[in-house]
CSV table of C-alpha atoms in Angstrom, one decimal:
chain,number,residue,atom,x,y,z
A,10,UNK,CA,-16.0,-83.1,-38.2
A,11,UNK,CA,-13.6,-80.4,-38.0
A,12,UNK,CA,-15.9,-77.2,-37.0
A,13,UNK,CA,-13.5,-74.3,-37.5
A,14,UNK,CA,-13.6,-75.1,-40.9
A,15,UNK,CA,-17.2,-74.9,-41.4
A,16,UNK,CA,-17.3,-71.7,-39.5
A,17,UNK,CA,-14.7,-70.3,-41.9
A,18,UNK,CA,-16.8,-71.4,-44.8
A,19,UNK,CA,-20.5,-69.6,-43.1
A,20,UNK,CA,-18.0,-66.4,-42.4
A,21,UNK,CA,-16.8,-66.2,-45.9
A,22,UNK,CA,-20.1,-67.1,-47.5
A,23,UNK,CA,-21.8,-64.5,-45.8
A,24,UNK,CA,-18.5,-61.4,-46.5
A,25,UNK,CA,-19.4,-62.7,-50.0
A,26,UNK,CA,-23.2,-61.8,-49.7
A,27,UNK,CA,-22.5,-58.8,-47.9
A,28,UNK,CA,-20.0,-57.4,-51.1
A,29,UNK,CA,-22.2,-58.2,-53.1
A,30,UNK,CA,-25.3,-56.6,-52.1
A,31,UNK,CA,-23.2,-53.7,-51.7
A,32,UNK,CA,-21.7,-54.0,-55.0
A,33,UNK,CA,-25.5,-54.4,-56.3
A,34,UNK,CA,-26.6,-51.0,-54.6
A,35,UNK,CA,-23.7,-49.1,-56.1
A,36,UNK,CA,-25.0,-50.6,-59.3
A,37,UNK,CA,-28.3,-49.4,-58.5
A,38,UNK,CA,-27.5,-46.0,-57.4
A,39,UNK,CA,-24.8,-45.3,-60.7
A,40,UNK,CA,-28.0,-46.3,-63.3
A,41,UNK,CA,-30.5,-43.7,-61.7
A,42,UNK,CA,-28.2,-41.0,-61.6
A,43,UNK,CA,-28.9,-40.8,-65.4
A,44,UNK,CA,-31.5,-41.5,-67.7
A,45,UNK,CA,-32.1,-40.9,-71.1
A,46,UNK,CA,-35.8,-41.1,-73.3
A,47,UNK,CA,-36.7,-41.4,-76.3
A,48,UNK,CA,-38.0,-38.4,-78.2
A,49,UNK,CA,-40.7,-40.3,-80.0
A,50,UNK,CA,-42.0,-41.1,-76.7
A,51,UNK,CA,-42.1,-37.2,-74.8
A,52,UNK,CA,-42.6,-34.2,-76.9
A,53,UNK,CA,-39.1,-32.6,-76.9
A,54,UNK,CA,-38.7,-28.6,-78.3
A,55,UNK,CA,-35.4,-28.9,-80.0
A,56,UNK,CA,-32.2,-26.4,-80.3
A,57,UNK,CA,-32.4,-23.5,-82.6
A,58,UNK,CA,-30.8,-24.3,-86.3
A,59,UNK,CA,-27.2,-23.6,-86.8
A,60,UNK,CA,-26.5,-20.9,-89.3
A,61,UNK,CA,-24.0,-21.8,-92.9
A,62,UNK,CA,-20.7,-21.3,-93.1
A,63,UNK,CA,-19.5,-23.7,-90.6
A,64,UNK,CA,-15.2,-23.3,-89.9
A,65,UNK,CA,-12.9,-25.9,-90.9
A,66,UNK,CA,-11.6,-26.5,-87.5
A,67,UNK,CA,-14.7,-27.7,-86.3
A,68,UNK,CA,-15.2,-30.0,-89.3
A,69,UNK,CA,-14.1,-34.0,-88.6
A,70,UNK,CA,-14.1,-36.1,-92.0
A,71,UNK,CA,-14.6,-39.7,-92.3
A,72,UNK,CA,-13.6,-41.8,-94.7
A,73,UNK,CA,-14.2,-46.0,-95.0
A,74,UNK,CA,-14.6,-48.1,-98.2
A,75,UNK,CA,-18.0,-47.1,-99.2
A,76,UNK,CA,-18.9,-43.5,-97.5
A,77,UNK,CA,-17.1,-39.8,-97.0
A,78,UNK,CA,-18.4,-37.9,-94.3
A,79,UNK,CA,-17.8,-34.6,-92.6
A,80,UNK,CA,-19.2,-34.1,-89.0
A,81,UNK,CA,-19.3,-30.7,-86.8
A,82,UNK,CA,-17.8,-30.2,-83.7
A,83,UNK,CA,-21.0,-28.2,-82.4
A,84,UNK,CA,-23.6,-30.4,-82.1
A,85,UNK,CA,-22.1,-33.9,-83.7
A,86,UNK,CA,-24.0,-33.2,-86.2
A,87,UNK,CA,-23.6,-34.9,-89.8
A,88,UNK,CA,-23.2,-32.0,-92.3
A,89,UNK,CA,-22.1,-33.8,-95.6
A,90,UNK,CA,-21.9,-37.3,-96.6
A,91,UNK,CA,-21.0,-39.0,-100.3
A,92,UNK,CA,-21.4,-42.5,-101.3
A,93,UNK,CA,-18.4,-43.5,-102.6
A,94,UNK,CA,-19.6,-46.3,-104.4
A,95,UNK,CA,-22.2,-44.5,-106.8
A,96,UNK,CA,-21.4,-41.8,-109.0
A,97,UNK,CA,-24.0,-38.9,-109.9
A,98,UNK,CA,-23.5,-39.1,-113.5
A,99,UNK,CA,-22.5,-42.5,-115.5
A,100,UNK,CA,-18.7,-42.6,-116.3
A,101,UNK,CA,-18.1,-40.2,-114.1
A,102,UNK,CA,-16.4,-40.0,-111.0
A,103,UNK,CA,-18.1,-37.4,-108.5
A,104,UNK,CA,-19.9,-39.4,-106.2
A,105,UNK,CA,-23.7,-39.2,-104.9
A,106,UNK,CA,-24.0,-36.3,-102.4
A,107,UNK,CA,-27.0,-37.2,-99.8
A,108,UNK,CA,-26.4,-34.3,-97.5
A,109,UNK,CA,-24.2,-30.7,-97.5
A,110,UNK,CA,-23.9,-27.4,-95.4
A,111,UNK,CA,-23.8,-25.4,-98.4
A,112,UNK,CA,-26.5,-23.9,-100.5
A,113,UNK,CA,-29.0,-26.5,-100.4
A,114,UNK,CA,-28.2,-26.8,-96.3
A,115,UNK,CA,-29.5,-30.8,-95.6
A,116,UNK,CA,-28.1,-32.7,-92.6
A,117,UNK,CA,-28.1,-35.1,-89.7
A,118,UNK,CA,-29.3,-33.3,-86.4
A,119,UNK,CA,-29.0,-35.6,-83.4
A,120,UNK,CA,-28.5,-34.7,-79.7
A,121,UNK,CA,-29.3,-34.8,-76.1
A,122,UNK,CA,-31.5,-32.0,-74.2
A,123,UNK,CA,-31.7,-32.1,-70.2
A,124,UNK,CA,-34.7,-32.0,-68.3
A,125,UNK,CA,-33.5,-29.0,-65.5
A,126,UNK,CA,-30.0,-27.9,-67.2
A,127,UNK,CA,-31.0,-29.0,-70.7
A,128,UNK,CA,-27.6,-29.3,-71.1
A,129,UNK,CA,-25.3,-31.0,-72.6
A,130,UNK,CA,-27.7,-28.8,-75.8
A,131,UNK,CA,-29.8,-26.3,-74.8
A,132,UNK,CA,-32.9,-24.6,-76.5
A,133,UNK,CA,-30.2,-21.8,-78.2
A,134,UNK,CA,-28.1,-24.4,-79.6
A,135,UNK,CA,-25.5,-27.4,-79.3
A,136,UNK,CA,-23.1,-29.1,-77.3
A,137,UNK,CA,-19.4,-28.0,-78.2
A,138,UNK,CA,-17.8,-31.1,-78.8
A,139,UNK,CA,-14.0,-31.6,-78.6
A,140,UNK,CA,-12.1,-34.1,-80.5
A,141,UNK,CA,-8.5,-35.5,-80.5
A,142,UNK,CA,-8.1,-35.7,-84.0
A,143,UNK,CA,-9.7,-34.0,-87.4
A,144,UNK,CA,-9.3,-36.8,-89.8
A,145,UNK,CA,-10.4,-40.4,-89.8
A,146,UNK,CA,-10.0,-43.3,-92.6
A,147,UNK,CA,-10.8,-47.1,-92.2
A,148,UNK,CA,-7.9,-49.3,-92.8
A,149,UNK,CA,-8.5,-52.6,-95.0
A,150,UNK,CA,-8.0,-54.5,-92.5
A,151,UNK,CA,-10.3,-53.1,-89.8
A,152,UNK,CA,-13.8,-54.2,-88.7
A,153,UNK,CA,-15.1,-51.3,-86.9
A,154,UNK,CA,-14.0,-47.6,-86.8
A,155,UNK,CA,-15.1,-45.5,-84.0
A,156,UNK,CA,-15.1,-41.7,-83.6
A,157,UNK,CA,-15.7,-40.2,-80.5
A,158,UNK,CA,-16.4,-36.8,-80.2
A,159,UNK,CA,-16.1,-35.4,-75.8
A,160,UNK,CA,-18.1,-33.1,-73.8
A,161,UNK,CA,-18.3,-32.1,-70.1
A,162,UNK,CA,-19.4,-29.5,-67.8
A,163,UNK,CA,-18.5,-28.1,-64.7
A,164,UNK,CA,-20.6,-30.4,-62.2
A,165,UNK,CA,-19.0,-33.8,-63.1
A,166,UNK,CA,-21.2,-34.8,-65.9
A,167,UNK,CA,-19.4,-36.1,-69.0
A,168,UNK,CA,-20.6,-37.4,-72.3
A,169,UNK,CA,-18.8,-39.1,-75.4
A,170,UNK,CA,-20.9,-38.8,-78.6
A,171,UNK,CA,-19.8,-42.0,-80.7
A,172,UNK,CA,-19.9,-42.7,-84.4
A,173,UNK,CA,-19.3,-46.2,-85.4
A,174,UNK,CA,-18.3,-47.3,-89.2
A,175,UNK,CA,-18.2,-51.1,-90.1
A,176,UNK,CA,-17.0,-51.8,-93.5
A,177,UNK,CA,-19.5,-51.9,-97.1
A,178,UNK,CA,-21.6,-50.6,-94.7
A,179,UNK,CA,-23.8,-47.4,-94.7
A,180,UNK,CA,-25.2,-47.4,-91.4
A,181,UNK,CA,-23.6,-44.9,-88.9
A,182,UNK,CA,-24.3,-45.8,-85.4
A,183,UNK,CA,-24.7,-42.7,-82.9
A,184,UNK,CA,-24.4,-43.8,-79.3
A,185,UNK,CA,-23.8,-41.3,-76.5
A,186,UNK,CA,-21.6,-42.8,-73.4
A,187,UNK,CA,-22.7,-40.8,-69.8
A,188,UNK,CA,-20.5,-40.9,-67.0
A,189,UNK,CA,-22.3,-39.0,-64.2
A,190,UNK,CA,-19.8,-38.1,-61.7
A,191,UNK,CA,-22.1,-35.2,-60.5
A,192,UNK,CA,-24.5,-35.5,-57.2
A,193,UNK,CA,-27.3,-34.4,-58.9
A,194,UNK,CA,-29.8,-37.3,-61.4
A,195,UNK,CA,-29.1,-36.3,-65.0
A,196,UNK,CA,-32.3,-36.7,-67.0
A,197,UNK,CA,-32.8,-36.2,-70.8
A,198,UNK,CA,-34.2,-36.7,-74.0
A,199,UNK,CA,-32.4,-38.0,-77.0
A,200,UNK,CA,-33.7,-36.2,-80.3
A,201,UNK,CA,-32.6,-36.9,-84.1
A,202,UNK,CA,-33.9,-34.6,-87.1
A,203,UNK,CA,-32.9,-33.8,-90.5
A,204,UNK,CA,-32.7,-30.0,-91.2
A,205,UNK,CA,-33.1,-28.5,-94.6
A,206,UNK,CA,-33.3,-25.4,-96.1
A,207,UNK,CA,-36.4,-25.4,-98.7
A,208,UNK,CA,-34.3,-24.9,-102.3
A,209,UNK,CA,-34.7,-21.6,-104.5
A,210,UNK,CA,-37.1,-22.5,-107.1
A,211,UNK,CA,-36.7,-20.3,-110.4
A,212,UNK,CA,-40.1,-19.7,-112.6
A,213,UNK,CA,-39.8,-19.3,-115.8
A,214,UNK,CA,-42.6,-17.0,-117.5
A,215,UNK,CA,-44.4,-18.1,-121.0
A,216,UNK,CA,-41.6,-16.2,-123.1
A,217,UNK,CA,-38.4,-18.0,-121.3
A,218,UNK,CA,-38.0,-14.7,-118.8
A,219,UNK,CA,-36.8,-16.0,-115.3
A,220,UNK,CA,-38.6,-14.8,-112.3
């Protein structure tokens, strides 16, 4: 029985045990340096409202088969979206408006709030998001679209805030990708809203006078 052999194998069974308990403690040590709750499950006390009038060069639009959306820099946050596919009036061609920044002020609210630093949003508003470009559309041919909007402080913490579009599809998917390169735990809360502004209801008096 040739020995060396089967000492070679026991030394390079156990460098393989010891890489990978290693490798199995890094693992560990990455996934508790962040995470991230529900809001349904701890009460979370959510950024202040943005106001109207939101610039075009924060604005991202969005465009597959069956939706047109618009999403703002601060915050992520979806501020219009039309379904393509449905018209508001028959024979007609303006499509079915579900959500706007304008007058009537109804969108998609969604972020993340830290426990110490509450950051990337804080209680007096949103994450400033960058973006690499301002205009998306979903080719024919594609099955997914993906639209990632970046964010990062001074400490090593980063944070991609993703939009996904599959085609004839409404659903948008929000994910938010963490890289914690900080020495600190990054803890949060994830929270999602829609925020409206209640509409201007005119009264009209028994002669047909407005009030």
């Amino acid at each position: 029985m040739n020995f060396t052999k089967i000492i070679s194998y026991f030394l390079l069974a156990g460098v393989i045990l010891i890489l990978w308990n290693n490798w199995i403690k890094e693992q560990n040590q990455q996934q508790t340096k962040t995470i991230v709750s529900s809001s349904a499950q701890e009460k979370v006390n959510l950024p202040k409202e943005e106001t109207l009038n939101i610039p075009s060069n924060r604005i991202i639009t969005v465009k597959t088969d069956v939706l047109h959306l618009e999403i703002d820099a601060l915050g992520g946050n979806i501020i219009e979206a039309n379904l393509l596919k449905y018209t508001k009036e028959k024979n007609k061609t303006q499509p079915v408006q579900l959500m706007n920044d304008q007058a009537n002020y109804y969108l998609a609210q969604s972020g993340l709030l830290g426990h110490i630093s509450q950051e990337p949003d804080t209680l007096n508003g949103q994450a400033q998001y960058q973006f690499s470009q301002s205009q998306y559309q979903m080719n024919p041919n594609e099955k997914e679209l993906a639209v990632d909007l970046y964010w990062q402080n001074q400490n090593g913490l980063k944070m991609i805030k993703r939009f996904t579009f599959t085609p004839h599809s409404y659903l948008v998917r929000v994910q938010y990708l963490i890289d914690n390169q900080s020495n600190q735990e990054w803890r949060g809360n994830m929270y999602t809203q829609f925020v409206r502004k209640d509409p201007i209801i005119k009264s009209t008096s028994l002669f047909g006078i407005n009030s």
